[in-house]
Coordinates of C-alpha atoms in Angstrom, one line a residue:
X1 CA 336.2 235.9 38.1
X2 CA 333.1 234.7 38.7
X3 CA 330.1 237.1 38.5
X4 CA 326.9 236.9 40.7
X5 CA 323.7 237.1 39.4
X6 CA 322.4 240.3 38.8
X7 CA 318.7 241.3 39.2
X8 CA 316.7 242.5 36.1
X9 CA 316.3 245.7 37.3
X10 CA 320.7 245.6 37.8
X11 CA 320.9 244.3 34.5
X12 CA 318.5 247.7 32.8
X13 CA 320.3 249.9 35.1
X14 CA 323.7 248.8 34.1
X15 CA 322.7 248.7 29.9
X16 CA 321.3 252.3 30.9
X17 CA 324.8 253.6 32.3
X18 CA 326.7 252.2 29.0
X19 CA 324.0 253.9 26.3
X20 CA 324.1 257.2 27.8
X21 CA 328.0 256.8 28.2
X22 CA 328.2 256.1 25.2
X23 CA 329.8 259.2 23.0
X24 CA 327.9 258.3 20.0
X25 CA 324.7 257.5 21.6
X26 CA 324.4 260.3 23.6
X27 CA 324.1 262.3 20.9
X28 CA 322.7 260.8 18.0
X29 CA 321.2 262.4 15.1
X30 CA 318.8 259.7 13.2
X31 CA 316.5 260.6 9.5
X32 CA 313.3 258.4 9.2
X33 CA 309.8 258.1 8.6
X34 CA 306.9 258.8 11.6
X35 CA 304.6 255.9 12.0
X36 CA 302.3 254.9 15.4
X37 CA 302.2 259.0 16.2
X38 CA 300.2 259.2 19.5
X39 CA 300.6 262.8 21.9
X40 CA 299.3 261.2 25.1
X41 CA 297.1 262.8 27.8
X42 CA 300.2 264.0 29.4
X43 CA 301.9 265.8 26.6
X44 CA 304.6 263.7 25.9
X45 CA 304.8 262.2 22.3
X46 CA 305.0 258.7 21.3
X47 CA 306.2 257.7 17.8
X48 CA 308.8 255.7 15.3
X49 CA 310.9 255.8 13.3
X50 CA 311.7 253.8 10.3
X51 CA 312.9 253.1 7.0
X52 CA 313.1 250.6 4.7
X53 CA 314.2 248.0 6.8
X54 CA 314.1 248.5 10.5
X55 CA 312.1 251.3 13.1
X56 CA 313.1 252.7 16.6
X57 CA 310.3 253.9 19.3
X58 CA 310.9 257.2 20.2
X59 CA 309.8 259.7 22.8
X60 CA 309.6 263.1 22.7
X61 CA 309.0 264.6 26.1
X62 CA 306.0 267.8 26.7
X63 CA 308.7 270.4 27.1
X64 CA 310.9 269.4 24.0
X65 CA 307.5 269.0 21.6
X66 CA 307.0 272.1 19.2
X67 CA 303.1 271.7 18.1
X68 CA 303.6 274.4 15.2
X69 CA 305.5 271.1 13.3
X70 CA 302.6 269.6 12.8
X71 CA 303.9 265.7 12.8
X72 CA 301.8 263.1 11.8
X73 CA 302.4 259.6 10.0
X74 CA 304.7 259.9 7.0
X75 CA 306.5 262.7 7.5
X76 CA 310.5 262.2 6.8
X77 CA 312.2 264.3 9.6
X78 CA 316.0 264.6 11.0
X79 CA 315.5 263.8 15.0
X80 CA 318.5 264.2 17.7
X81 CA 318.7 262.9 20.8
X82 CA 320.1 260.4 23.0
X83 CA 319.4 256.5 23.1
X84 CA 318.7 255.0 26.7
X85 CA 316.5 252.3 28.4
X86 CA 313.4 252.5 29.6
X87 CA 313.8 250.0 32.7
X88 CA 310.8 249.2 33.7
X89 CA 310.5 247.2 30.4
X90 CA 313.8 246.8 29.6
X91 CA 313.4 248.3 25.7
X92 CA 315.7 251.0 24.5
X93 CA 314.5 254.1 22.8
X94 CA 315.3 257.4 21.5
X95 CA 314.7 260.6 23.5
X96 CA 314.3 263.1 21.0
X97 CA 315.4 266.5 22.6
X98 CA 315.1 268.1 18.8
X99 CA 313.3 267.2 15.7
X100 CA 312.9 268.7 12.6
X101 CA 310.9 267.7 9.3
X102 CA 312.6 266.7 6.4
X103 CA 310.5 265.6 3.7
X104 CA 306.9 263.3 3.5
X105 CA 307.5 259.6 3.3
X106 CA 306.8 257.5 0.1
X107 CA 304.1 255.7 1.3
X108 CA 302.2 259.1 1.9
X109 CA 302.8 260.2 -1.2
X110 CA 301.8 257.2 -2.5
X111 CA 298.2 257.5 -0.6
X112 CA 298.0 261.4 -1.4
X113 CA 298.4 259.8 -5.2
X114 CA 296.2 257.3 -5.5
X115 CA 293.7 259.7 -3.3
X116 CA 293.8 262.5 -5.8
X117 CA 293.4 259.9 -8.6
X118 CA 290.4 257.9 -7.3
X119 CA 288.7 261.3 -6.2
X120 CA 289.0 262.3 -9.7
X121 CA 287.4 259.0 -11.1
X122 CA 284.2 259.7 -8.8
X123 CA 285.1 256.5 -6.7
X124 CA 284.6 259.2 -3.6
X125 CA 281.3 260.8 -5.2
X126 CA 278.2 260.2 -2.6
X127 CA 276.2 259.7 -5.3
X128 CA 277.4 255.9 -5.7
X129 CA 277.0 256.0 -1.7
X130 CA 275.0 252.7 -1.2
X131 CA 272.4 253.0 1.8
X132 CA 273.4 250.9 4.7
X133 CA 270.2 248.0 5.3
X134 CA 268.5 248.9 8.9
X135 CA 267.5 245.6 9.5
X136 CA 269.9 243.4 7.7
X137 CA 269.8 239.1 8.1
X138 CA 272.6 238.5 7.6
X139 CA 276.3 240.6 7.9
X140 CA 279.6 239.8 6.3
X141 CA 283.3 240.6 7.9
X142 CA 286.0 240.4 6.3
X143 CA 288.9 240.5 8.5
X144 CA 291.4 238.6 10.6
X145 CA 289.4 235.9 12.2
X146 CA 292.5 235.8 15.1
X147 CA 292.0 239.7 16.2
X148 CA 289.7 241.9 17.9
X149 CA 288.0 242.9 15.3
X150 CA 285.6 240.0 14.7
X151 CA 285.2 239.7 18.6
X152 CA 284.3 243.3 18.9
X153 CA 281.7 242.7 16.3
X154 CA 280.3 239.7 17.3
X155 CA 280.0 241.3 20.9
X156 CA 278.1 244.0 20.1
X157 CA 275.5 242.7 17.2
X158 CA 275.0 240.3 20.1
X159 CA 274.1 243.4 22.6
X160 CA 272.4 244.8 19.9
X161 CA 270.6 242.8 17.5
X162 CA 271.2 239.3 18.4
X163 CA 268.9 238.4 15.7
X164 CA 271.7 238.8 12.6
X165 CA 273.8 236.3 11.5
X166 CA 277.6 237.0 11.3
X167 CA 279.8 235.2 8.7
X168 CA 283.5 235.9 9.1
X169 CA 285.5 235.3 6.0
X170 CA 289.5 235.1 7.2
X171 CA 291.7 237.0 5.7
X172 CA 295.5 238.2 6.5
X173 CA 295.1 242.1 7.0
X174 CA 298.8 242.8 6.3
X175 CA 301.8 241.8 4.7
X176 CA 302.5 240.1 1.6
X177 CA 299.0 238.6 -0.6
X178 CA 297.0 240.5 2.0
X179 CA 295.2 242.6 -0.4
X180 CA 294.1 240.0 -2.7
X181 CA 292.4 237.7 0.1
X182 CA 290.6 241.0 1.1
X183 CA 289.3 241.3 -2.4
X184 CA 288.6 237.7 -2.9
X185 CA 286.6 238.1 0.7
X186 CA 284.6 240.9 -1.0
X187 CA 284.0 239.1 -4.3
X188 CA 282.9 235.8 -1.6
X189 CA 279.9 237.6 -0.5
X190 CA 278.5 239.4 -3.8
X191 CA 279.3 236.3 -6.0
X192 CA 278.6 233.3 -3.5
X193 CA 277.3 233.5 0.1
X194 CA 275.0 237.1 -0.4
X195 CA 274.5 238.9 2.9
X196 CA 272.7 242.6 3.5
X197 CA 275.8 244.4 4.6
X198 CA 280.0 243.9 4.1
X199 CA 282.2 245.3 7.3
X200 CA 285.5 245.7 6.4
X201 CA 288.4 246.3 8.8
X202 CA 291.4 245.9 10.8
X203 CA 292.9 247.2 14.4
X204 CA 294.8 250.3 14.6
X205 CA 298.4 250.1 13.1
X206 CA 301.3 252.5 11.2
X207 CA 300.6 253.0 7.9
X208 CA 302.7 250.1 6.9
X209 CA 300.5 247.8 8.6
X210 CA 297.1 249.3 7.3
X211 CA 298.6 249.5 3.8
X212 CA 296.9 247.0 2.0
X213 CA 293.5 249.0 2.9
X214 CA 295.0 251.7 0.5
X215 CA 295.8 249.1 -2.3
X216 CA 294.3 250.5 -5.4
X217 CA 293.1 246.8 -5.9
X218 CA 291.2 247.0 -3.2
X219 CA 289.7 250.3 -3.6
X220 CA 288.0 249.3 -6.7
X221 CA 286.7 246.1 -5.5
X222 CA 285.2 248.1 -2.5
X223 CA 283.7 250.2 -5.1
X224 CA 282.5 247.6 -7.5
X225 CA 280.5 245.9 -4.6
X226 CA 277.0 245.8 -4.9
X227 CA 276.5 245.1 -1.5
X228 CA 276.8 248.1 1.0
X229 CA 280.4 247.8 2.8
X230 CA 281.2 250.1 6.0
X231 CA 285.4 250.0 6.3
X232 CA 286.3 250.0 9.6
X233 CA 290.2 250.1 9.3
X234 CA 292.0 251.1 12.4
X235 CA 291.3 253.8 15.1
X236 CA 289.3 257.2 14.7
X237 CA 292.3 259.1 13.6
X238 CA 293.5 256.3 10.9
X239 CA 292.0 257.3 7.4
X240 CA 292.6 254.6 4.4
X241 CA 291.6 254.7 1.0
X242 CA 289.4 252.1 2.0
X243 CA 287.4 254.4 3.8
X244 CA 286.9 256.9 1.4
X245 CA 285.6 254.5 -1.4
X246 CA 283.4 252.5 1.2
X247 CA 279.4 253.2 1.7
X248 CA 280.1 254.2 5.5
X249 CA 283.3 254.7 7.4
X250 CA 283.1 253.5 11.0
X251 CA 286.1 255.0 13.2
X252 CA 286.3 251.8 14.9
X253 CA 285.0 248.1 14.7
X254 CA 282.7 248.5 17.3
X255 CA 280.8 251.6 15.9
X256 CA 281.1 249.3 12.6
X257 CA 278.9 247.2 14.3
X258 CA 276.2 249.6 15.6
X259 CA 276.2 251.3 12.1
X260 CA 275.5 247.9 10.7
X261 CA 272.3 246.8 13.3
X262 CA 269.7 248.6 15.0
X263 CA 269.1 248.7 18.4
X264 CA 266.5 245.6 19.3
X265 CA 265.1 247.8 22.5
X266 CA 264.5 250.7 20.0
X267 CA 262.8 248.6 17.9
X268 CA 260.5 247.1 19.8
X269 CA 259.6 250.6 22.1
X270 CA 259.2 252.4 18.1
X271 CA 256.7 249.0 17.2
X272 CA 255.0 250.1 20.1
X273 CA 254.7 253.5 18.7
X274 CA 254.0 252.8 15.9
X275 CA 251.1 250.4 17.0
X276 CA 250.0 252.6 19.4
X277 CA 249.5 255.6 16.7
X278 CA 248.0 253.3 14.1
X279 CA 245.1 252.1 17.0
X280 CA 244.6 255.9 17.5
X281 CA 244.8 256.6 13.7
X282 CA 242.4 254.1 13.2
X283 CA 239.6 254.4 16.0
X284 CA 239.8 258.4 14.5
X285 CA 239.1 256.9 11.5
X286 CA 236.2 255.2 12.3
X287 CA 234.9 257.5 14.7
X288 CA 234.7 260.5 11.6
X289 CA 233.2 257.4 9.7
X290 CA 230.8 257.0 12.1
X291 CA 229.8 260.3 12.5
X292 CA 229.8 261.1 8.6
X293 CA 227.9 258.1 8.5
X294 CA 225.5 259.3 11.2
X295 CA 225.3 262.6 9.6
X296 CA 224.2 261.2 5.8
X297 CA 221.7 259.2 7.3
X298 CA 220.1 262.1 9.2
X299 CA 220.4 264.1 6.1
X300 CA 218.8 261.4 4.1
X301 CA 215.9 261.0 6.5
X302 CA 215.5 264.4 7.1
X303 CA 215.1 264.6 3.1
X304 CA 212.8 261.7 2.5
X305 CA 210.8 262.6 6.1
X306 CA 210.5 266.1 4.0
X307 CA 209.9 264.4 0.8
X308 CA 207.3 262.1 1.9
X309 CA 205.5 263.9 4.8
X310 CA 205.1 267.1 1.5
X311 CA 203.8 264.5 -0.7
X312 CA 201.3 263.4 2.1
X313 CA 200.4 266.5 3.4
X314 CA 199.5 267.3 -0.4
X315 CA 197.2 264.5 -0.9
X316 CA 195.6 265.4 2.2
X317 CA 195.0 268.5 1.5
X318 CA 193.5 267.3 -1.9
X319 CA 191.5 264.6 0.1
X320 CA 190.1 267.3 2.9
X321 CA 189.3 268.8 -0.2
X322 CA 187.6 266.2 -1.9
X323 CA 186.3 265.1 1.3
X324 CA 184.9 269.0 2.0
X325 CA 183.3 269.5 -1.6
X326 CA 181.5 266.2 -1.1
X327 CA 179.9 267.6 2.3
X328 CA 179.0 270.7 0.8
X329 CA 177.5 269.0 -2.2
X330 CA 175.7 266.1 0.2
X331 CA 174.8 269.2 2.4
X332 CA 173.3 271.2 -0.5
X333 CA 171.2 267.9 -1.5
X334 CA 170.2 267.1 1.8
X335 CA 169.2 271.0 2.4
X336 CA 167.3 270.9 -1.3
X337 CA 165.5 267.0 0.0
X338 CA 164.9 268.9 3.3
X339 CA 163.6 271.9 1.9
X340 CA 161.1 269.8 -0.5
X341 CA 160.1 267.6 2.9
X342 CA 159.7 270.9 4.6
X343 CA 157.4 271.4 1.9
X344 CA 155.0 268.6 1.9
X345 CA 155.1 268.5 5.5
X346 CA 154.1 272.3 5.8
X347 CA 151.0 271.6 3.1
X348 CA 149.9 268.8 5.5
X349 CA 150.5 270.7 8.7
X350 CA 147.7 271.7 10.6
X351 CA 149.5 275.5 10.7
X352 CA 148.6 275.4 6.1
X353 CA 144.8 274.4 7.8
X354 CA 144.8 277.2 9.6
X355 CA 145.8 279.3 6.9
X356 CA 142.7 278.7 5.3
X357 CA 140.6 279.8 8.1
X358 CA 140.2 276.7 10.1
X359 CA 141.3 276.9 13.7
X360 CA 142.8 274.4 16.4
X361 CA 141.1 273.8 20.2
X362 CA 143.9 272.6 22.6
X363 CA 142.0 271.6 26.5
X364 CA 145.4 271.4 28.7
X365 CA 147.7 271.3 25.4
X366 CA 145.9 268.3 24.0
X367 CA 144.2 269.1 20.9
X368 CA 140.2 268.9 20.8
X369 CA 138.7 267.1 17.8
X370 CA 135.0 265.9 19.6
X371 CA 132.5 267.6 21.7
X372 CA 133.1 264.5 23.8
X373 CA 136.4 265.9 25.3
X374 CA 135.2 268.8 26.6
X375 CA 132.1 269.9 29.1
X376 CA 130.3 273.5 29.5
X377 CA 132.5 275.8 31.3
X378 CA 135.9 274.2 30.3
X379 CA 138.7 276.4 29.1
X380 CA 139.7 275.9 26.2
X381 CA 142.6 277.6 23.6
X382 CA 141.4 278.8 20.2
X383 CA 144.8 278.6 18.0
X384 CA 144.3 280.8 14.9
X385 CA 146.9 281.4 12.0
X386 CA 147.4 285.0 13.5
X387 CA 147.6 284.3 17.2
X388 CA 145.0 282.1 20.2
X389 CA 142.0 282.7 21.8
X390 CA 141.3 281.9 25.7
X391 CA 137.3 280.5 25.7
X392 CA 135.0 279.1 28.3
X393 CA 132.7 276.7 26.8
X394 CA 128.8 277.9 27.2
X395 CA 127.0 275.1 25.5
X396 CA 128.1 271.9 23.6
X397 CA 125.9 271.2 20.5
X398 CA 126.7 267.5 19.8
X399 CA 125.9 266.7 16.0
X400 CA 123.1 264.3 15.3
X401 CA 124.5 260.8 13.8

């Protein structure tokens, strides 16, 4: 019998039809470990389910979810269900209509472990918390060079600080010798290429897949670093041992990247503020200098214009002085000299002459001293030492030569 093709939508829908025909997977109870837990937006719950060996997607739809279990990653539960296809891909799943917890996986108890251990060693304290550079040269990732992680970096140091240099050292992230090349990537960059700052990381994954980020291995060589690291391993809600060790977690590459390098805009607009505070600082500063400046010297003139114009004033005071005694004492002299000419004068005035009972004839105020200036009937002045006389001359008696 010969069978015509079938679309791939046929084929699904027929696979579909057997599963849920199927009396065995229709209703399937299966034990395992959760790993990828994700609730979406819409309710519904994605996860697996796995063991040692092999792991099944599941769904659990909004309506069959009880919240009160809290499920996460690592918890061992008992799901039942039924196993159909999802056509539009053509993968087959278990729809988990009940769930219920039956124990927490080894590999969390594993990390719960080595947690409580390191914690109690003080590889967690801050106090060995190494401050991440602000303005490093030069950064160092260790991670797969093949994923998104290095891109993710690269993209944004390029946005933001184009200036650093990245150097990627390769490494495999999971599986088998993962851990050691992540310690020898470490070791790399303290011991042989030395950058400013160490970013750590992976994508998001199970807790299989980020395992080797909770190898105690690498939790000491994280610690033993003396180069700040950030570990950015997996999404926000993934925590590693990794993380708690590290300087810095980052929930994601990306915010790895802005934790590692400033913001070249923000530098340059707090430069300018910087600058811009210092010119003010400064022309304050020399503005009080100047006016301090201006101030002393006032004060020093005002002092030596006080000083000096005292100390002049004094010595002219002493000089009026000086200057007065000698008038007094030149006027004293000059009043005794005067006096004494006074003296001599007076004894050969006329006016003494008179005193001794001589007498002075003045014809129209000019004095008389011969018969020959004057003529009978003249008027004449007598001047005596007591007072004048008015006389009319009655007869001239000329002396006899």
């Amino acid at each position: 019998m010969k069978i015509r093709a079938l679309d791939v939508s046929e084929a699904n829908s027929y696979i579909k039809r057997i599963l849920i025909n199927d009396p065995i997977l229709c209703s399937l109870k299966i034990k395992g470990e959760i790993s990828n837990f994700k609730v979406h937006s819409s309710g519904n719950v994605y996860l697996s389910l796995k063991d040692q060996n092999s792991k099944i997607n599941c769904v659990i739809f909004r309506n069959d979810y009880d919240k009160n279990l809290n499920l996460e990653n690592g918890t061992k539960v008992i799901a039942s269900g039924y196993i159909s296809v999802y056509e539009r891909d053509g993968s087959y799943q278990l729809y988990i209509k009940h769930i219920e917890v039956s124990g927490i996986g080894n590999l969390y108890i594993e990390f719960n472990k080595l947690k409580e251990k390191l914690q109690k060693e003080g590889l967690f304290d801050y106090i060995y918390k190494k401050p991440i550079p602000k303005i490093p040269q030069s950064i160092g990732v260790v991670t797969s060079p093949t994923g998104a992680v290095i891109r993710d970096i690269i993209n944004v140091t390029r946005r933001r600080y184009p200036k650093v240099h990245i150097k990627l050292y390769p490494v495999k992230v999971q599986g088998e010798g993962s851990k050691d090349e992540i310690c020898e990537g470490i070791r790399f960059f303290n011991e042989v290429h030395p950058v400013d700052t160490i970013i750590v990381g992976r994508g998001g994954g199970s807790i299989e897949d980020l395992w080797s980020f909770n190898e105690e291995d690498v939790a000491r060589c994280v610690f033993e670093s003396k180069i700040p690291i950030i570990s950015a391993v997996g999404h926000e809600i993934d925590f590693t041992i990794c993380d708690f060790v590290a300087d810095m977690r980052a929930p994601t590459p990306s915010a790895a990247a802005e934790i590692a390098t400033p913001d070249l805009d923000d530098l340059y607009f707090k430069l300018d503020n910087i600058k811009t505070r210092m010119n003010k600082s400064l022309t304050n500063i020399v503005e009080y200098d100047e006016q301090k400046l201006k101030y002393t010297f006032n004060r020093i003139n005002i002092i030596l214009n006080d000083y000096i114009i005292n100390n002049k004033i004094y010595e002219l005071d002493n000089i009026i002085e000086k200057i007065n005694l000698n008038i007094e004492n030149k006027v004293t002299k000059e009043e005794m000299n005067l006096k004494n000419l006074g003296s001599l004068l007076h004894n050969l005035s006329p006016l003494k002459t008179l005193d001794r009972g001589y007498s002075i004839i003045n014809k129209e105020d000019v004095v008389v001293n011969s018969v020959l200036k004057v003529s009978e009937n003249d008027e004449i002045e007598v001047i005596l030492s007591d007072g004048s006389l008015d006389c009319t001359v009655n007869k001239i008696n000329k002396k006899e030569v």
